[in-house]
mmCIF file of C-alpha atoms in Angstrom:
data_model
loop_
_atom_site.group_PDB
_atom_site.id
_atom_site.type_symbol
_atom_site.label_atom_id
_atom_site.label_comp_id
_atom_site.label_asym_id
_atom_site.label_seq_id
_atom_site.Cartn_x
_atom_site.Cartn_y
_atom_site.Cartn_z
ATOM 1 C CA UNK P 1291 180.062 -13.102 48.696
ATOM 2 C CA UNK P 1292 178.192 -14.764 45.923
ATOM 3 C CA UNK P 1293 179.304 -13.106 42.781
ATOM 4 C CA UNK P 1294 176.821 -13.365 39.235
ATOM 5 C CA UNK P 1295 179.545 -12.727 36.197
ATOM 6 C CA UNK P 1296 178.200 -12.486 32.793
ATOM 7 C CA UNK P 1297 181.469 -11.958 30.479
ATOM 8 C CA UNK P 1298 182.302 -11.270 26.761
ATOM 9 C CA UNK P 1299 185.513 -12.430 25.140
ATOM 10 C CA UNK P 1300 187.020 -9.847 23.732
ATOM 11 C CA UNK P 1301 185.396 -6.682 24.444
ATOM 12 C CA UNK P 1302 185.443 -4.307 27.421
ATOM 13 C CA UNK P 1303 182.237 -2.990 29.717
ATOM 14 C CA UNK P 1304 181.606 0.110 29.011
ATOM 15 C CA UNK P 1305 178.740 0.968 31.126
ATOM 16 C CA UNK P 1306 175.011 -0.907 32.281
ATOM 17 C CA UNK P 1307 171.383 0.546 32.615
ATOM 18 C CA UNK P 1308 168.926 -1.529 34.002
ATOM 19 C CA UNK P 1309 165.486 -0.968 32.476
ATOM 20 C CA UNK P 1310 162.071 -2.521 32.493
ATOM 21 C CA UNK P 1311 160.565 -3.468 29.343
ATOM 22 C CA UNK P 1312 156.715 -4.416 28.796
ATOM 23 C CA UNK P 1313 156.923 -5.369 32.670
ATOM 24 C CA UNK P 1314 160.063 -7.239 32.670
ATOM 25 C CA UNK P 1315 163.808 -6.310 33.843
ATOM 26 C CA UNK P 1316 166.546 -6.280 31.692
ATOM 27 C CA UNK P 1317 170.175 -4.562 31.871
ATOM 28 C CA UNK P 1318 171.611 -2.733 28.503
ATOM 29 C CA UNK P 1319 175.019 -3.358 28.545
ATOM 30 C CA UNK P 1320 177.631 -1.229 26.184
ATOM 31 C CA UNK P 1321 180.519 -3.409 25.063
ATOM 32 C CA UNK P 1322 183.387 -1.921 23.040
ATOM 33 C CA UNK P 1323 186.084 -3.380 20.711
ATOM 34 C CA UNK P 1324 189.036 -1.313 20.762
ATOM 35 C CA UNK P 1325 191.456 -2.677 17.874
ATOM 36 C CA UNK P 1326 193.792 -0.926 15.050
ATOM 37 C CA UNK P 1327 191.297 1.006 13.422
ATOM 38 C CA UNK P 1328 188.052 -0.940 14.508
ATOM 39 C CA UNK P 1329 186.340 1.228 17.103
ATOM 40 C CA UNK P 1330 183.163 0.120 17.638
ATOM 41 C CA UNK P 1331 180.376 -0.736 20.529
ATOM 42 C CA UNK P 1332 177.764 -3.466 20.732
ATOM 43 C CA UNK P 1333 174.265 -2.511 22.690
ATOM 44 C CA UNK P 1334 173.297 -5.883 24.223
ATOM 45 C CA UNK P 1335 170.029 -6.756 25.915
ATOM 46 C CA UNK P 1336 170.489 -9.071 29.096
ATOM 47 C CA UNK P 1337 168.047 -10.960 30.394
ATOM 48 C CA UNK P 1338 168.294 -12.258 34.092
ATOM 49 C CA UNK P 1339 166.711 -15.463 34.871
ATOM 50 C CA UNK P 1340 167.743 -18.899 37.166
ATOM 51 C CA UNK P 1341 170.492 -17.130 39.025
ATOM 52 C CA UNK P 1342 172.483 -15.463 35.504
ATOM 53 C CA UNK P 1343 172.497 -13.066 32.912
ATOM 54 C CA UNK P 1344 171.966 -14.787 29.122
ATOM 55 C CA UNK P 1345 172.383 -12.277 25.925
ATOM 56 C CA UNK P 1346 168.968 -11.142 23.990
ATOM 57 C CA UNK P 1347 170.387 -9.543 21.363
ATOM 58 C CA UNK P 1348 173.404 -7.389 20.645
ATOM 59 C CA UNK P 1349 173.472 -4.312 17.487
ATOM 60 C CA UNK P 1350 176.738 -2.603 16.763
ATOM 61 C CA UNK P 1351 176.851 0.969 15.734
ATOM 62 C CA UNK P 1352 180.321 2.325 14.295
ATOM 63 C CA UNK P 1353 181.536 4.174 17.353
ATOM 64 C CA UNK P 1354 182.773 3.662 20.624
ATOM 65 C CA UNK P 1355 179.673 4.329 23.525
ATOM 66 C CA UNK P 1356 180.691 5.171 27.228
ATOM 67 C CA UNK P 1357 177.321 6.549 28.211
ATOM 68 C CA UNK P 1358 173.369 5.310 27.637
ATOM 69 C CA UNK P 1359 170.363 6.688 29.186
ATOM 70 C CA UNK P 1360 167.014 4.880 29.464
ATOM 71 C CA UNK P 1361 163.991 6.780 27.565
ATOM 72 C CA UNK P 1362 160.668 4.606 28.485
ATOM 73 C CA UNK P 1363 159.167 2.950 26.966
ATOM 74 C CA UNK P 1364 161.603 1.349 24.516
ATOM 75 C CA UNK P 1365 164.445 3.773 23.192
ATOM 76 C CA UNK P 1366 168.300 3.700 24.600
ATOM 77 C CA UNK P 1367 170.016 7.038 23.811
ATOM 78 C CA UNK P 1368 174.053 6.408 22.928
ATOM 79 C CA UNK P 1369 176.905 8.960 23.548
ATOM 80 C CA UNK P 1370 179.139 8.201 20.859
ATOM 81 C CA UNK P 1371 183.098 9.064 20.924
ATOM 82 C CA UNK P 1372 182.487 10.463 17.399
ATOM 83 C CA UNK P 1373 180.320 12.902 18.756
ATOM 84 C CA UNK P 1374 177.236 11.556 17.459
ATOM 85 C CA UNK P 1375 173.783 10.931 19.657
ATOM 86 C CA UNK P 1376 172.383 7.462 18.870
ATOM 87 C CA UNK P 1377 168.700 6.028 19.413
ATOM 88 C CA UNK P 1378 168.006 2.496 19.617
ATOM 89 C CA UNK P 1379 164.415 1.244 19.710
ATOM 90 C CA UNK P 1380 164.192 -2.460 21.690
ATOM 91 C CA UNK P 1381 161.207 -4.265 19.629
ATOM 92 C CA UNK P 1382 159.107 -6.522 21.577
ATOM 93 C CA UNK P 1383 157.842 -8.929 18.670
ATOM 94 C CA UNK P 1384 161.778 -9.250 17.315
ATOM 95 C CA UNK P 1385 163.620 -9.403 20.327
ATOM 96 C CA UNK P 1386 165.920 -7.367 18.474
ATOM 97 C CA UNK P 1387 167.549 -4.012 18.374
ATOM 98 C CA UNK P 1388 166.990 -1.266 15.603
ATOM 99 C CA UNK P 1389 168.532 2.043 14.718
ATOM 100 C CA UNK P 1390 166.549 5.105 14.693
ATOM 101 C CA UNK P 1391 167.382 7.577 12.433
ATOM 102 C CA UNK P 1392 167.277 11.336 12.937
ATOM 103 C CA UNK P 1393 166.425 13.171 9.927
ATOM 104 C CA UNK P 1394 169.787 15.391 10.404
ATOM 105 C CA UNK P 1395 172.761 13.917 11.802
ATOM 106 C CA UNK P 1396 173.617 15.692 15.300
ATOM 107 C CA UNK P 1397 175.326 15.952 18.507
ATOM 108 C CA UNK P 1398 178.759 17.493 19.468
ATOM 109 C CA UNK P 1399 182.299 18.675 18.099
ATOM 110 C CA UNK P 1400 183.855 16.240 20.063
ATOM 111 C CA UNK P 1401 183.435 13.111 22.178
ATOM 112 C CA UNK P 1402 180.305 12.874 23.754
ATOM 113 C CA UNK P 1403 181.040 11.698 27.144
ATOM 114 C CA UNK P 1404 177.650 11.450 28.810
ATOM 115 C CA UNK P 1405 173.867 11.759 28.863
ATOM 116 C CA UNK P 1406 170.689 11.815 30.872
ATOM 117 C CA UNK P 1407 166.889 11.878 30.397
ATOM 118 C CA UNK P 1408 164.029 13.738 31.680
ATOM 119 C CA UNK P 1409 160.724 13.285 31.322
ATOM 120 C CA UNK P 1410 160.883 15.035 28.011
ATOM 121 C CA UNK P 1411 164.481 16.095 27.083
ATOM 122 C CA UNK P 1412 167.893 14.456 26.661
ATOM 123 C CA UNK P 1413 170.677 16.221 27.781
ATOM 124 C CA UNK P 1414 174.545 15.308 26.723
ATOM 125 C CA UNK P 1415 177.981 16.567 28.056
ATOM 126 C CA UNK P 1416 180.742 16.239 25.409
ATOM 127 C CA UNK P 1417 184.733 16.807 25.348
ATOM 128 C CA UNK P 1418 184.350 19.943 23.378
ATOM 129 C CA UNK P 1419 183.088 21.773 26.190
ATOM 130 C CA UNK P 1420 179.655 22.167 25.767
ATOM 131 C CA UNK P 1421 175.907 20.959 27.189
ATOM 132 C CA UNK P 1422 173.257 20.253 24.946
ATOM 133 C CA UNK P 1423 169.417 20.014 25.495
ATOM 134 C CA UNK P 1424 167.819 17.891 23.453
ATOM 135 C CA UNK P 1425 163.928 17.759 22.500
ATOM 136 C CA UNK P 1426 163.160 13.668 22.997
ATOM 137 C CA UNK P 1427 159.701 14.258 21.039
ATOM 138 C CA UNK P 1428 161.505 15.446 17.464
ATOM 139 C CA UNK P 1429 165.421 15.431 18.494
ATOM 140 C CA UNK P 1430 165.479 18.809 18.013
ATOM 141 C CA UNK P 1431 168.042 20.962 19.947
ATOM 142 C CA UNK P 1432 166.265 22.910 22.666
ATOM 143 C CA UNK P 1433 169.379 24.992 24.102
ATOM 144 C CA UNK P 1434 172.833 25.134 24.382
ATOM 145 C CA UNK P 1435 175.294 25.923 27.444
ATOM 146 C CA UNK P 1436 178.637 27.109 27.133
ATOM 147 C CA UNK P 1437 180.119 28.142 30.290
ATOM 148 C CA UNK P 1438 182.565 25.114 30.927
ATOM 149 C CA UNK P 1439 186.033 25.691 30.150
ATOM 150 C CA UNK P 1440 187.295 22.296 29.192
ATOM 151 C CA UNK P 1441 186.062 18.903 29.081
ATOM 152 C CA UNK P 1442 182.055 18.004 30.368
ATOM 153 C CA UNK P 1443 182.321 14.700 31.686
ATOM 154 C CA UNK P 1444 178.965 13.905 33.832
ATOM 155 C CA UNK P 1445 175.585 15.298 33.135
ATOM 156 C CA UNK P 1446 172.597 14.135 35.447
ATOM 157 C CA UNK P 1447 168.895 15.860 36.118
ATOM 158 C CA UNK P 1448 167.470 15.858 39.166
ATOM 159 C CA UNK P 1449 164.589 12.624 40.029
ATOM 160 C CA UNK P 1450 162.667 15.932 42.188
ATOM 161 C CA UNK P 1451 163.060 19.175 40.816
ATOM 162 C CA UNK P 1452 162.945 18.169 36.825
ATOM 163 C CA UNK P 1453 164.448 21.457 35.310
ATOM 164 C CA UNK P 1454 167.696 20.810 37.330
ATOM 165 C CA UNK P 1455 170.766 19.848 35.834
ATOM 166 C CA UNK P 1456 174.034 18.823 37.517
ATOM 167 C CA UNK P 1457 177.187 19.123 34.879
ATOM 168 C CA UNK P 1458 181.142 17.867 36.226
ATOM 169 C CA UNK P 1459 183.528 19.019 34.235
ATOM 170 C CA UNK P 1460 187.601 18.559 33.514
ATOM 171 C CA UNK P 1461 187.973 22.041 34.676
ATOM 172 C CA UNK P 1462 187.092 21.443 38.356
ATOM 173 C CA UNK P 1463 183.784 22.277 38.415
ATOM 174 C CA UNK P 1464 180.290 21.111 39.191
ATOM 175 C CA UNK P 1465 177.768 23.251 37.594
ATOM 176 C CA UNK P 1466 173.925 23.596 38.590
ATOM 177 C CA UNK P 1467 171.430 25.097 35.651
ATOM 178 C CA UNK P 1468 167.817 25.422 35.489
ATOM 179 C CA UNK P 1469 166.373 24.987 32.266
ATOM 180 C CA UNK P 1470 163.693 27.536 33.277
ATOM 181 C CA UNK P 1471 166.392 30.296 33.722
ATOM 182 C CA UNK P 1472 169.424 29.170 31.391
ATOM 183 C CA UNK P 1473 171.767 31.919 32.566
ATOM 184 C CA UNK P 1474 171.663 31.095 36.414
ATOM 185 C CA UNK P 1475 174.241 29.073 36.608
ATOM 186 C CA UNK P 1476 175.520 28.267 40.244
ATOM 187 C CA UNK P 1477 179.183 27.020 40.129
ATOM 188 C CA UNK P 1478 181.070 24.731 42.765
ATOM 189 C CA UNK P 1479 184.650 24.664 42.065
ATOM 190 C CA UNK P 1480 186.647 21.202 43.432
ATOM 191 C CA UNK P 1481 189.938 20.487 43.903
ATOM 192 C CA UNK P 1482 190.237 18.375 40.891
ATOM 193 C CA UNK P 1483 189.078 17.443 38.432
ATOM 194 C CA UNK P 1484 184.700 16.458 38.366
ATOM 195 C CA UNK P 1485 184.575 13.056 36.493
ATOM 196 C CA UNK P 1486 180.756 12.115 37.272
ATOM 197 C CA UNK P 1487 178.025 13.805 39.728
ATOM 198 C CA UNK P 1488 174.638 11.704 41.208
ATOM 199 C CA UNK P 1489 171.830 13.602 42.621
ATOM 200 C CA UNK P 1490 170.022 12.448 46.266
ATOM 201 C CA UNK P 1491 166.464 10.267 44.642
ATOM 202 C CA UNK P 1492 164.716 12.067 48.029
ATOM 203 C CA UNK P 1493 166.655 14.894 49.527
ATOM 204 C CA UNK P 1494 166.610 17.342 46.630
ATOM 205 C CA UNK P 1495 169.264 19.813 47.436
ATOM 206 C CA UNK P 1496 172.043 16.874 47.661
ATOM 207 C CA UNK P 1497 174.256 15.817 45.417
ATOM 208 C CA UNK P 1498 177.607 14.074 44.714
ATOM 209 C CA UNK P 1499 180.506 14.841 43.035
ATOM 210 C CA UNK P 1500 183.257 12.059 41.765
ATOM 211 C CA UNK P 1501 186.611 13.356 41.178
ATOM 212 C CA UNK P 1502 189.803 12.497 39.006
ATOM 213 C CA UNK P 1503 191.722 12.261 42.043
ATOM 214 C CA UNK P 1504 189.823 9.988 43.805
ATOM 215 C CA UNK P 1505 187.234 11.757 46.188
ATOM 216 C CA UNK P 1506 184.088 11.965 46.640
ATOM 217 C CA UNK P 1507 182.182 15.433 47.799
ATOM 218 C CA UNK P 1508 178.633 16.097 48.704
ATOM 219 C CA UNK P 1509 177.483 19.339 48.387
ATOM 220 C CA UNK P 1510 173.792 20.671 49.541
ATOM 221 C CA UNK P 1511 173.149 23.083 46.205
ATOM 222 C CA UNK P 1512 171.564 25.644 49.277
ATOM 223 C CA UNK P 1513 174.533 26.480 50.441
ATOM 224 C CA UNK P 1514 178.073 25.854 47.806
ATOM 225 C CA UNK P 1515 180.019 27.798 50.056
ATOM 226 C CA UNK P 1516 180.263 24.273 52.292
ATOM 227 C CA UNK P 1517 180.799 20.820 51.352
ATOM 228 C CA UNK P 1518 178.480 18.421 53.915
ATOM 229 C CA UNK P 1519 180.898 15.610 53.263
ATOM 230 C CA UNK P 1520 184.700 15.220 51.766
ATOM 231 C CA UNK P 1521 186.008 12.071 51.663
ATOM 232 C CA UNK P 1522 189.173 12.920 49.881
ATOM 233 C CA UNK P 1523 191.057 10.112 47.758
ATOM 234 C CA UNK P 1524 188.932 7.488 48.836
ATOM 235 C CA UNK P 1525 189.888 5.691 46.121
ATOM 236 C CA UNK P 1526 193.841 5.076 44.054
ATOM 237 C CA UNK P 1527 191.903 6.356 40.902
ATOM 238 C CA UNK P 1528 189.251 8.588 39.366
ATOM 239 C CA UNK P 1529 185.934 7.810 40.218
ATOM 240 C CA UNK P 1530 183.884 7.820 36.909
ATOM 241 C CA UNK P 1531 180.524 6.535 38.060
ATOM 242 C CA UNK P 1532 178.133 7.518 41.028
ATOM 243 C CA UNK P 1533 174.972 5.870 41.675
ATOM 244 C CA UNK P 1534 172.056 6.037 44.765
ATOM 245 C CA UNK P 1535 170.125 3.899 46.095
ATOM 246 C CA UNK P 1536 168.026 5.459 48.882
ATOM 247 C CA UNK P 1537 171.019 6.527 51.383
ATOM 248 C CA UNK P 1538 173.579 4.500 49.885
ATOM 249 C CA UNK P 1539 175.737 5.828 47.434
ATOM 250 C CA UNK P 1540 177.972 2.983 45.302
ATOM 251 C CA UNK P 1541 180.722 4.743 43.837
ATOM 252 C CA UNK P 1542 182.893 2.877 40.924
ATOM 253 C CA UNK P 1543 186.681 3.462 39.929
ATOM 254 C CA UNK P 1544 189.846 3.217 37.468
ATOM 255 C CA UNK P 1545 191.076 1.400 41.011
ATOM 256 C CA UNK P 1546 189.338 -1.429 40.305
ATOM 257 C CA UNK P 1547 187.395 -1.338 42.966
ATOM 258 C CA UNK P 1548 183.469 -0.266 44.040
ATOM 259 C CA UNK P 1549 182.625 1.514 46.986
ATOM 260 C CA UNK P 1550 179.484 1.627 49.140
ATOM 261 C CA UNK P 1551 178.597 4.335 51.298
ATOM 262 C CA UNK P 1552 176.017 5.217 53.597
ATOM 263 C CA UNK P 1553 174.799 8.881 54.836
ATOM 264 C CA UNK P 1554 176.404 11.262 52.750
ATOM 265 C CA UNK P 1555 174.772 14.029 54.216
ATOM 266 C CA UNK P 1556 177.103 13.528 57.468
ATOM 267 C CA UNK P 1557 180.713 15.194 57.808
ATOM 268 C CA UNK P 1558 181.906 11.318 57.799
ATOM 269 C CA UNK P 1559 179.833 8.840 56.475
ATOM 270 C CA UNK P 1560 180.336 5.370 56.858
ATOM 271 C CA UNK P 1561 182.040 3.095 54.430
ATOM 272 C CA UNK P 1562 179.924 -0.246 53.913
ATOM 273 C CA UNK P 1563 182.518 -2.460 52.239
ATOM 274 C CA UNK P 1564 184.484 -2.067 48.942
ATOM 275 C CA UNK P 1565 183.965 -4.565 46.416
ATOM 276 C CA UNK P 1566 187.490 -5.927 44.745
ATOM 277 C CA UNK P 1567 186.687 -8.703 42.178
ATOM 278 C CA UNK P 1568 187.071 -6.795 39.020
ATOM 279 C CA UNK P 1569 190.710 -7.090 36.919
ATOM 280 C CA UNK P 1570 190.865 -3.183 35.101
ATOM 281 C CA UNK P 1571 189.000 -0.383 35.259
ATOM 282 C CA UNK P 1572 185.485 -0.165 36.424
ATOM 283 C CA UNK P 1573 183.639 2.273 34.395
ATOM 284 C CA UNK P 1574 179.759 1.627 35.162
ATOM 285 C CA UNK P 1575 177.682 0.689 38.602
ATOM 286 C CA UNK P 1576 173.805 0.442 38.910
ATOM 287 C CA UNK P 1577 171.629 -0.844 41.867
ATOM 288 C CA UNK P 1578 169.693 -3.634 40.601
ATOM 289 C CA UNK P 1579 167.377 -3.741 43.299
ATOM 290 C CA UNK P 1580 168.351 -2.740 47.019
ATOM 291 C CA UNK P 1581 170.301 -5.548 47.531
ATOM 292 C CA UNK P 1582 172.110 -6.158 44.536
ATOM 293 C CA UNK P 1583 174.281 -3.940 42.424
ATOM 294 C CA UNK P 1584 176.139 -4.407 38.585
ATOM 295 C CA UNK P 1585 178.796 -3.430 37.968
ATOM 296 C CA UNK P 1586 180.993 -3.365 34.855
ATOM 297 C CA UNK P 1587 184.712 -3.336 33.539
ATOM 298 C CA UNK P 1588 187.166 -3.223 31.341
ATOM 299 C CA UNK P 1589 188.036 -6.815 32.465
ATOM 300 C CA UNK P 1590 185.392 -7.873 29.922
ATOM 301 C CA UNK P 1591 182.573 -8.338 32.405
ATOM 302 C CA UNK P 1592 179.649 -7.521 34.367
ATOM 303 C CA UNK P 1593 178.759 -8.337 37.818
ATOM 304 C CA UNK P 1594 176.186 -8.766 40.260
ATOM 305 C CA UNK P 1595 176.325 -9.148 43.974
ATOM 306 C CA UNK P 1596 174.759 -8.252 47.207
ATOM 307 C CA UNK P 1597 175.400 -5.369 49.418
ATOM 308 C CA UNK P 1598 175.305 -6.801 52.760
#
């Protein structure tokens, strides 16, 4: 298998989006430097061109980021471990990164440990229990849930039905809202603890659940009461990142390791291959096209390669 690395020397991989920017593709990469008291991420630009990945430009902000989401045209929205939302603006003419600042300083009590766009609101999932809505247009804060019971630590919307929101959550829990009704919460409880979830991008009612103990359950949000697929411990860690690409779902892992799946809607879907090149902890996955995934890790590095 033919294997793209793009490395850095002394900080970990956080997490990659890849994005399209005045036509062309790019992946954001979060890099952190975790040393004494310097805790700290870079948000890099990489370009790919002639078979590898070579840096645009890199701007550090003064926390730790394990979480980005992609607002188009230009704007990267941060989770920040000090519980602070940060937007950075990509300019065209600079090739460079630049902070925007909101005119009140906002996010969460604690940690924020993810967050996901809409069309027209942000919403984050943070350590002190919470999930925020977010106003994209003004960064205003829209609405505010509360009925997790410990850590929130995967929020996702729904590519179909917009005002759907998917939350996982420390205390075993997926959680479905709609952000027209914001007290009908539907609750699936799981058997440990929900580290990430991923929503179907064309079968509306599925979705996947990644959990601390190493499984992987799809539930159809029709019917809670049964699980259409539970492929329990799959994995020797927690899987923290879930991501589709039409019926393939790559799953990534503290194992090391990355999984690919196909048909999760079946009581046994089939296992493509699991990918094992990465040293530590693999914290983000992304299909680059629908041959070719990223991954990244706490090895220090980010890699493509082809799903066969």
């Amino acid at each position: 298998m033919e294997v793209q690395v793009w490395s850095t020397a002394a900080e970990q991989v956080d997490t990659v989006v890849p994005v399209e920017i005045a036509g062309e593709k790019y992946l954001v990469v979060a890099t952190s430097l975790l040393e004494g008291n310097d805790w700290s991420s870079t948000i890099r630009l990489l370009r790919h061109a002639n078979g590898s990945f070579e840096h645009v430009h890199g701007l550090r902000l003064p926390t730790t980021v394990g979480s980005m989401a992609w607002f188009e045209p230009d704007v990267i929205v941060c989770a920040g471990d000090d519980g602070d939302l940060y937007y950075c603006m990509f300019d065209t003419e600079t090739s460079t990164w630049r902070r925007l600042e909101p005119e009140t300083a906002h996010g969460h009590n604690e940690l924020i440990s993810s967050v996901a766009v809409n069309s027209a609101m942000l919403a984050s999932g943070s350590w002190d229990a919470t999930v925020k809505l977010w106003d994209l247009t003004n960064m205003a804060l829209l609405e505010q849930f509360k009925e997790h019971t410990d850590k929130v630590w995967g929020v996702q919307w729904a590519p179909l039905a917009t005002t759907q929101l998917a939350t996982a959550s420390q205390d075993r829990s997926v959680r479905l809202w709609d952000t027209r009704q914001p007290g009908a919460v539907m609750t699936i409880t799981t058997p440990a603890a929900a580290m990430c979830v991923a929503w179907h991008p064309t079968q509306e009612h599925l979705l996947t659940a990644g959990l601390e103990d190493g499984s992987i359950w799809t539930i159809d949000s029709r019917s809670l009461e049964t699980t259409l697929s539970t492929l329990n411990q799959v994995h020797r860690g927690s899987v923290h990142a879930l991501a589709y690409e039409g019926d393939a779902l790559a799953a990534a892992s503290d194992d090391t390791t990355v999984t690919v799946w196909d048909d999760l809607s079946l009581a046994a879907p089939t296992q493509r291959l699991v990918y094992e090149e990465h040293a530590d902890y693999v914290r983000g996955v992304a299909w680059w096209s629908p041959t070719h995934l990223v991954s990244s890790s706490y090895d220090k590095s980010v890699h493509m390669w082809q799903v066969a």
